[in-house]
């Protein structure tokens, strides 16, 4: 069985594991006050060219999202997201469980349009009844999006300007950030992100770590963020587990290297799929590829490859996702394309 | 500098790390549906002699507590704890952040007395205004307690009977459970815990793992517990991280072996401390030892040993905690006792 | 200045005030255990032909909605509403503040379609990832809707059957229920509502009372509802205030009489408006009428009549609402129509 | 049967009802933007000698408490109260339901000691682990307390200074404020309260109104307080109901007059009770009197008088409360004393 189900099927990159091994018996203070966390923080600040950034580490993505969002919002406020945003769909109401509404604008292949955001804000303040409504208090986007698509630096700047005009923070969920940063043709870099948003995450779980997201606050973290992390159950006693991993990921550009590899594998896979005549659902420049399969294809290919079912497209076809990661080898991609080719030949 | 500050200063036991290494590149489904988690679950069920138990794994202790407590309580209910209980003091209001009050009874060296619990419940139902009050909806105890003390099986049974009489669940926070189970003279075992309570945790973070608590529900987990874990941000994409670690801890009795070692180190340390004439604050049979130091001792010893300040006892003295763990060596204990001896000789 | 701004511009119907005056100095227990509340409860049960119904009284509509919804939902669940539903728009995130998401389906002139609800439920359970999502845990509709429209008994039965099939409660927000029940041509009665839903409110604030909504639970109220009301701050010490008012409203059919009067005024107003050639935005059979005005009309009429701005329709026109109530007199409607006529003549 | 059970057994003072009658058919905007509310606000500002104060009106006391407390607290914070404080005991966990812990200090006949508050704050900041704990974010006291006792202006100033030193707001729950202000010997006035605290309530429900508490914020209300009131379900559509009542209460000193009467009745009752030899539980200078009855007295008197059971004192005796209000007549007090006298004679 081939695994293209997701980008968290394996453990950690060997150099990340090595870091855990080497640091294992060095005693350190708990709760993120260890030396490995301090080192990782400095390396991330350097990579962002943002020496004054606050950097925190949290084990999981939903946890990172709900902690950051709750920390920014006033009780009267909600967070604006694309209707396909992870927080709006697949986090089991985590944001709402902290008392805040997720306000939505239509997603465009997963992306939020700055004009849509501005219209929502403008309409809110123009509504004479707005004091009876949830105040839009921050904007949430993901980069890459849930559909693998990417914002341009200009689009991010556009969103950032709308947020600035309405004095609300912009938060970028970078659960798969590496795959976005290393995508061919993107002009979004860590310094760009540091310039345009109030907080972004650098996802580790899907990019080489066992677990962990780095939270970067270029202008400083919200008030008493440490206690908020603790209160949300998101503070690991052994913060070193996250620190040592991110220390490795940001040593000798490991994070970028493995992301570039995954993007190359994705591109090879995409080209191969297209060449075989399978229709792509959309044009993703990152590690997730969405294609359209008929019911029969879905069944037969499913016997040899694990992939993710995404959604029904119409009576006869569905959208599925094939994901690669830092761990995917060229051989695995070749094997997948061979399966897809045999399916085509058999039809 | 010697480290006796806590029991989470090092990484993981080598065999736990080994398990992560060996399983690292085997692809597995996410969210706890991997084979390592399944294996760990089975081993824990076997160790508990409770084949029907539901077993979940969660990264941290506060997270485990707040998730379990929220899952059991009705909106009108609170959780009863000793006033020294971790949830009542040192979890930054995590339980309250989910909407529930922590109701307290006086702790007795960290322990809850079954009579106190019964009186609280009896008084609640006898109060004609109780429908205007928070309903006591479950009982929370820690074993070992925050003071290192232990319940006897009889005491646990007493608490269990009170809970059963009032139809509320009993939850045991076992963040340091191994050190309790392997303490000389205890009659509390995993099967005993499985018999007396509705949920208990088997702490990994402080007993050989990088992170992770196993949640054991002998009679089954609360409704839709999986979604509740997800909603609380407590669901790791790579559940394998927890599964592989607990699989190692429950293979060839590793969890018990390393706990027994720590308890032996604690006993050696305790005997040595007492022999040197330092007063013990209370008689702890587990890996945390509390002693009384004068201000001068505190300052001088503090230059050579890291330990935890607990609380001021009176004008001239304070309570401090020296903790050992699975990672503490006999040499380290000897070195500590040497420091304490030199302090005594210099006085 | 004429007032057609809303249906809560005046105080209470004189017979409601009279009830407060007559009962004023009779001492009674607090918190809804008074005799007037008991009498009102019985009269409502009788009007519903549902002698076993639980009936509670709550001061306001948002409060009623949030208390009922929170009481029915499990922490993993959200409430399904039309996207124009009051809880989805104009209650400032009250439902989310209790930790629950409002899931939406498209409104059809304010109404929820049973097919839409069924599709949402079907799609949820068909989604292999649904355990990572908010569970649809109840359905909320308003009757009359926010657009004054009404369900037929058949439509309500359809929604009820979908809810029953998925074992979720159906809740009807009847803030303006009287105006719905007395509308010409409706086949929805209190007994019909009692048969099809798990809870409905009988709005008093907009139908003759100073404040107050009656909550009717034909099959019994959710667990410990009294404490939930108290916890939400919704329990009045002088429950008699609500009891005495509803006692009056349900004596000699006052609630129905005054609602019928308002509906007659609305119909007269609607016919007059249409005759004058103002376009109606939709065909409302109850006390709220929505029409389309040009910018100029809006300005000029607005100098002589208070009405509610609803929303911009297009470049040149907007939707506005003219509302009548139990307190509106025929003279006032005539005066309004005269203003509208003069406007037309001046154009 | 005589009623001394509480101070909310009757409806409203006749002049309050008269105000509702007179204003009944004057159309007004909703949600507290009516003219009666504006007038009441001005009169309260004048009575407080605090023209810049923000004044809001809310239907009930628990609602007022939870809304104000939530509005002041950061997510990391809790509210400090005496352990006998209403929010700590008898509001069904309303504060916790908004996510915040109630931190307690020992009550002294219901009162919080400034030294106790200071010690709690000092200890919190001195604790090296305080970032892992709930931050004390405001102080709550009641005046009169739940035991009818009163602070002196000096005591309030002491609490105020501690709060100022730690930059936390001081909130005074004045559910029975009138009875405190008119008590003989008190030096606490509305201007004193305006000077020492950040918010206090002027209770209407127990002092002549059908419902309603005025919330006075001498230095201005917390951010977007209107939306917070709405979100909590505490915004009445007919805000006029509260406005018209408080307008009457603050016209020609009605609030003070009726409070003075109640205090005189309480004093007569207290003197009579003491003269008959019934032991007082404590010395209350306001409308609630606490005495000690034997089991037999409790049963026999209970057949002729409704009073409140407070708590068991010892094996043979209990504490009970007799409350008077603005509505209590001299004849009723005489009748009560006669019952108590006959009981004594029969013993």
PDB file of N, CA, C and O in Angstrom, chain A residues 112-141:
ATOM      1  N   UNK A 112      -8.769  34.121   1.115  1.00  0.00           N
ATOM      2  CA  UNK A 112      -9.621  35.256   1.442  1.00  0.00           C
ATOM      3  C   UNK A 112      -9.221  36.428   0.561  1.00  0.00           C
ATOM      4  O   UNK A 112      -8.029  36.724   0.420  1.00  0.00           O
ATOM      5  N   UNK A 113     -10.239  37.092   0.015  1.00  0.00           N
ATOM      6  CA  UNK A 113      -9.992  38.254  -0.830  1.00  0.00           C
ATOM      7  C   UNK A 113     -10.022  39.519   0.036  1.00  0.00           C
ATOM      8  O   UNK A 113     -10.930  39.695   0.851  1.00  0.00           O
ATOM      9  N   UNK A 114      -9.032  40.371  -0.147  1.00  0.00           N
ATOM     10  CA  UNK A 114      -8.966  41.594   0.661  1.00  0.00           C
ATOM     11  C   UNK A 114     -10.221  42.440   0.485  1.00  0.00           C
ATOM     12  O   UNK A 114     -10.712  43.062   1.435  1.00  0.00           O
ATOM     13  N   UNK A 115     -10.755  42.440  -0.739  1.00  0.00           N
ATOM     14  CA  UNK A 115     -11.976  43.210  -0.989  1.00  0.00           C
ATOM     15  C   UNK A 115     -13.154  42.650  -0.204  1.00  0.00           C
ATOM     16  O   UNK A 115     -13.955  43.405   0.364  1.00  0.00           O
ATOM     17  N   UNK A 116     -13.262  41.336  -0.148  1.00  0.00           N
ATOM     18  CA  UNK A 116     -14.339  40.722   0.633  1.00  0.00           C
ATOM     19  C   UNK A 116     -14.211  41.092   2.113  1.00  0.00           C
ATOM     20  O   UNK A 116     -15.204  41.379   2.784  1.00  0.00           O
ATOM     21  N   UNK A 117     -12.983  41.042   2.602  1.00  0.00           N
ATOM     22  CA  UNK A 117     -12.768  41.381   4.013  1.00  0.00           C
ATOM     23  C   UNK A 117     -13.152  42.831   4.267  1.00  0.00           C
ATOM     24  O   UNK A 117     -13.845  43.163   5.235  1.00  0.00           O
ATOM     25  N   UNK A 118     -12.709  43.713   3.352  1.00  0.00           N
ATOM     26  CA  UNK A 118     -13.022  45.125   3.523  1.00  0.00           C
ATOM     27  C   UNK A 118     -14.531  45.366   3.474  1.00  0.00           C
ATOM     28  O   UNK A 118     -15.072  46.138   4.272  1.00  0.00           O
ATOM     29  N   UNK A 119     -15.208  44.678   2.560  1.00  0.00           N
ATOM     30  CA  UNK A 119     -16.658  44.852   2.477  1.00  0.00           C
ATOM     31  C   UNK A 119     -17.345  44.414   3.755  1.00  0.00           C
ATOM     32  O   UNK A 119     -18.283  45.064   4.226  1.00  0.00           O
ATOM     33  N   UNK A 120     -16.897  43.303   4.301  1.00  0.00           N
ATOM     34  CA  UNK A 120     -17.506  42.837   5.542  1.00  0.00           C
ATOM     35  C   UNK A 120     -17.318  43.877   6.644  1.00  0.00           C
ATOM     36  O   UNK A 120     -18.254  44.202   7.386  1.00  0.00           O
ATOM     37  N   UNK A 121     -16.107  44.409   6.756  1.00  0.00           N
ATOM     38  CA  UNK A 121     -15.835  45.389   7.804  1.00  0.00           C
ATOM     39  C   UNK A 121     -16.623  46.677   7.564  1.00  0.00           C
ATOM     40  O   UNK A 121     -17.215  47.239   8.486  1.00  0.00           O
ATOM     41  N   UNK A 122     -16.630  47.116   6.302  1.00  0.00           N
ATOM     42  CA  UNK A 122     -17.340  48.349   5.962  1.00  0.00           C
ATOM     43  C   UNK A 122     -18.833  48.180   6.265  1.00  0.00           C
ATOM     44  O   UNK A 122     -19.461  49.044   6.871  1.00  0.00           O
ATOM     45  N   UNK A 123     -19.382  47.047   5.837  1.00  0.00           N
ATOM     46  CA  UNK A 123     -20.814  46.816   6.055  1.00  0.00           C
ATOM     47  C   UNK A 123     -21.120  46.751   7.546  1.00  0.00           C
ATOM     48  O   UNK A 123     -22.159  47.249   8.001  1.00  0.00           O
ATOM     49  N   UNK A 124     -20.235  46.148   8.293  1.00  0.00           N
ATOM     50  CA  UNK A 124     -20.470  46.058   9.736  1.00  0.00           C
ATOM     51  C   UNK A 124     -20.592  47.447  10.350  1.00  0.00           C
ATOM     52  O   UNK A 124     -21.561  47.750  11.053  1.00  0.00           O
ATOM     53  N   UNK A 125     -19.610  48.298  10.083  1.00  0.00           N
ATOM     54  CA  UNK A 125     -19.635  49.610  10.720  1.00  0.00           C
ATOM     55  C   UNK A 125     -20.740  50.501  10.157  1.00  0.00           C
ATOM     56  O   UNK A 125     -21.218  51.419  10.825  1.00  0.00           O
ATOM     57  N   UNK A 126     -21.150  50.228   8.910  1.00  0.00           N
ATOM     58  CA  UNK A 126     -22.238  51.010   8.327  1.00  0.00           C
ATOM     59  C   UNK A 126     -23.596  50.587   8.864  1.00  0.00           C
ATOM     60  O   UNK A 126     -24.568  51.338   8.781  1.00  0.00           O
ATOM     61  N   UNK A 127     -23.684  49.390   9.418  1.00  0.00           N
ATOM     62  CA  UNK A 127     -24.968  48.888   9.900  1.00  0.00           C
ATOM     63  C   UNK A 127     -25.335  49.606  11.199  1.00  0.00           C
ATOM     64  O   UNK A 127     -24.602  49.543  12.180  1.00  0.00           O
ATOM     65  N   UNK A 128     -26.483  50.303  11.200  1.00  0.00           N
ATOM     66  CA  UNK A 128     -26.815  51.048  12.425  1.00  0.00           C
ATOM     67  C   UNK A 128     -27.026  50.136  13.633  1.00  0.00           C
ATOM     68  O   UNK A 128     -26.991  50.609  14.767  1.00  0.00           O
ATOM     69  N   UNK A 129     -27.233  48.845  13.387  1.00  0.00           N
ATOM     70  CA  UNK A 129     -27.430  47.911  14.498  1.00  0.00           C
ATOM     71  C   UNK A 129     -26.158  47.177  14.891  1.00  0.00           C
ATOM     72  O   UNK A 129     -26.216  46.155  15.566  1.00  0.00           O
ATOM     73  N   UNK A 130     -24.996  47.676  14.483  1.00  0.00           N
ATOM     74  CA  UNK A 130     -23.825  46.821  14.675  1.00  0.00           C
ATOM     75  C   UNK A 130     -23.468  46.581  16.131  1.00  0.00           C
ATOM     76  O   UNK A 130     -22.816  45.591  16.454  1.00  0.00           O
ATOM     77  N   UNK A 131     -23.912  47.457  17.015  1.00  0.00           N
ATOM     78  CA  UNK A 131     -23.623  47.189  18.442  1.00  0.00           C
ATOM     79  C   UNK A 131     -24.398  45.980  18.960  1.00  0.00           C
ATOM     80  O   UNK A 131     -24.128  45.488  20.058  1.00  0.00           O
ATOM     81  N   UNK A 132     -25.353  45.500  18.158  1.00  0.00           N
ATOM     82  CA  UNK A 132     -26.103  44.287  18.519  1.00  0.00           C
ATOM     83  C   UNK A 132     -25.507  43.045  17.854  1.00  0.00           C
ATOM     84  O   UNK A 132     -26.109  41.983  17.882  1.00  0.00           O
ATOM     85  N   UNK A 133     -24.362  43.201  17.232  1.00  0.00           N
ATOM     86  CA  UNK A 133     -23.788  42.104  16.451  1.00  0.00           C
ATOM     87  C   UNK A 133     -22.379  41.760  16.935  1.00  0.00           C
ATOM     88  O   UNK A 133     -21.796  42.474  17.769  1.00  0.00           O
ATOM     89  N   UNK A 134     -21.849  40.662  16.436  1.00  0.00           N
ATOM     90  CA  UNK A 134     -20.471  40.282  16.746  1.00  0.00           C
ATOM     91  C   UNK A 134     -19.520  41.213  15.976  1.00  0.00           C
ATOM     92  O   UNK A 134     -19.639  41.357  14.754  1.00  0.00           O
ATOM     93  N   UNK A 135     -18.603  41.821  16.685  1.00  0.00           N
ATOM     94  CA  UNK A 135     -17.645  42.729  16.053  1.00  0.00           C
ATOM     95  C   UNK A 135     -16.539  41.921  15.376  1.00  0.00           C
ATOM     96  O   UNK A 135     -15.923  41.054  16.007  1.00  0.00           O
ATOM     97  N   UNK A 136     -16.248  42.212  14.110  1.00  0.00           N
ATOM     98  CA  UNK A 136     -15.119  41.521  13.469  1.00  0.00           C
ATOM     99  C   UNK A 136     -13.808  42.009  14.090  1.00  0.00           C
ATOM    100  O   UNK A 136     -13.446  43.171  13.932  1.00  0.00           O
ATOM    101  N   UNK A 137     -13.133  41.111  14.819  1.00  0.00           N
ATOM    102  CA  UNK A 137     -12.013  41.548  15.646  1.00  0.00           C
ATOM    103  C   UNK A 137     -10.637  41.105  15.173  1.00  0.00           C
ATOM    104  O   UNK A 137      -9.621  41.554  15.699  1.00  0.00           O
ATOM    105  N   UNK A 138     -10.581  40.209  14.198  1.00  0.00           N
ATOM    106  CA  UNK A 138      -9.289  39.826  13.630  1.00  0.00           C
ATOM    107  C   UNK A 138      -9.572  39.048  12.355  1.00  0.00           C
ATOM    108  O   UNK A 138     -10.702  38.649  12.091  1.00  0.00           O
ATOM    109  N   UNK A 139      -8.521  38.875  11.551  1.00  0.00           N
ATOM    110  CA  UNK A 139      -8.674  38.081  10.340  1.00  0.00           C
ATOM    111  C   UNK A 139      -7.747  36.875  10.415  1.00  0.00           C
ATOM    112  O   UNK A 139      -6.595  36.982  10.869  1.00  0.00           O
ATOM    113  N   UNK A 140      -8.277  35.741   9.995  1.00  0.00           N
ATOM    114  CA  UNK A 140      -7.530  34.478   9.972  1.00  0.00           C
ATOM    115  C   UNK A 140      -7.410  34.011   8.538  1.00  0.00           C
ATOM    116  O   UNK A 140      -8.421  33.890   7.833  1.00  0.00           O
ATOM    117  N   UNK A 141      -6.193  33.756   8.105  1.00  0.00           N
ATOM    118  CA  UNK A 141      -6.009  33.083   6.816  1.00  0.00           C
ATOM    119  C   UNK A 141      -5.009  31.949   7.018  1.00  0.00           C
ATOM    120  O   UNK A 141      -4.262  31.925   8.002  1.00  0.00           O
TER     121      UNK A 141
END
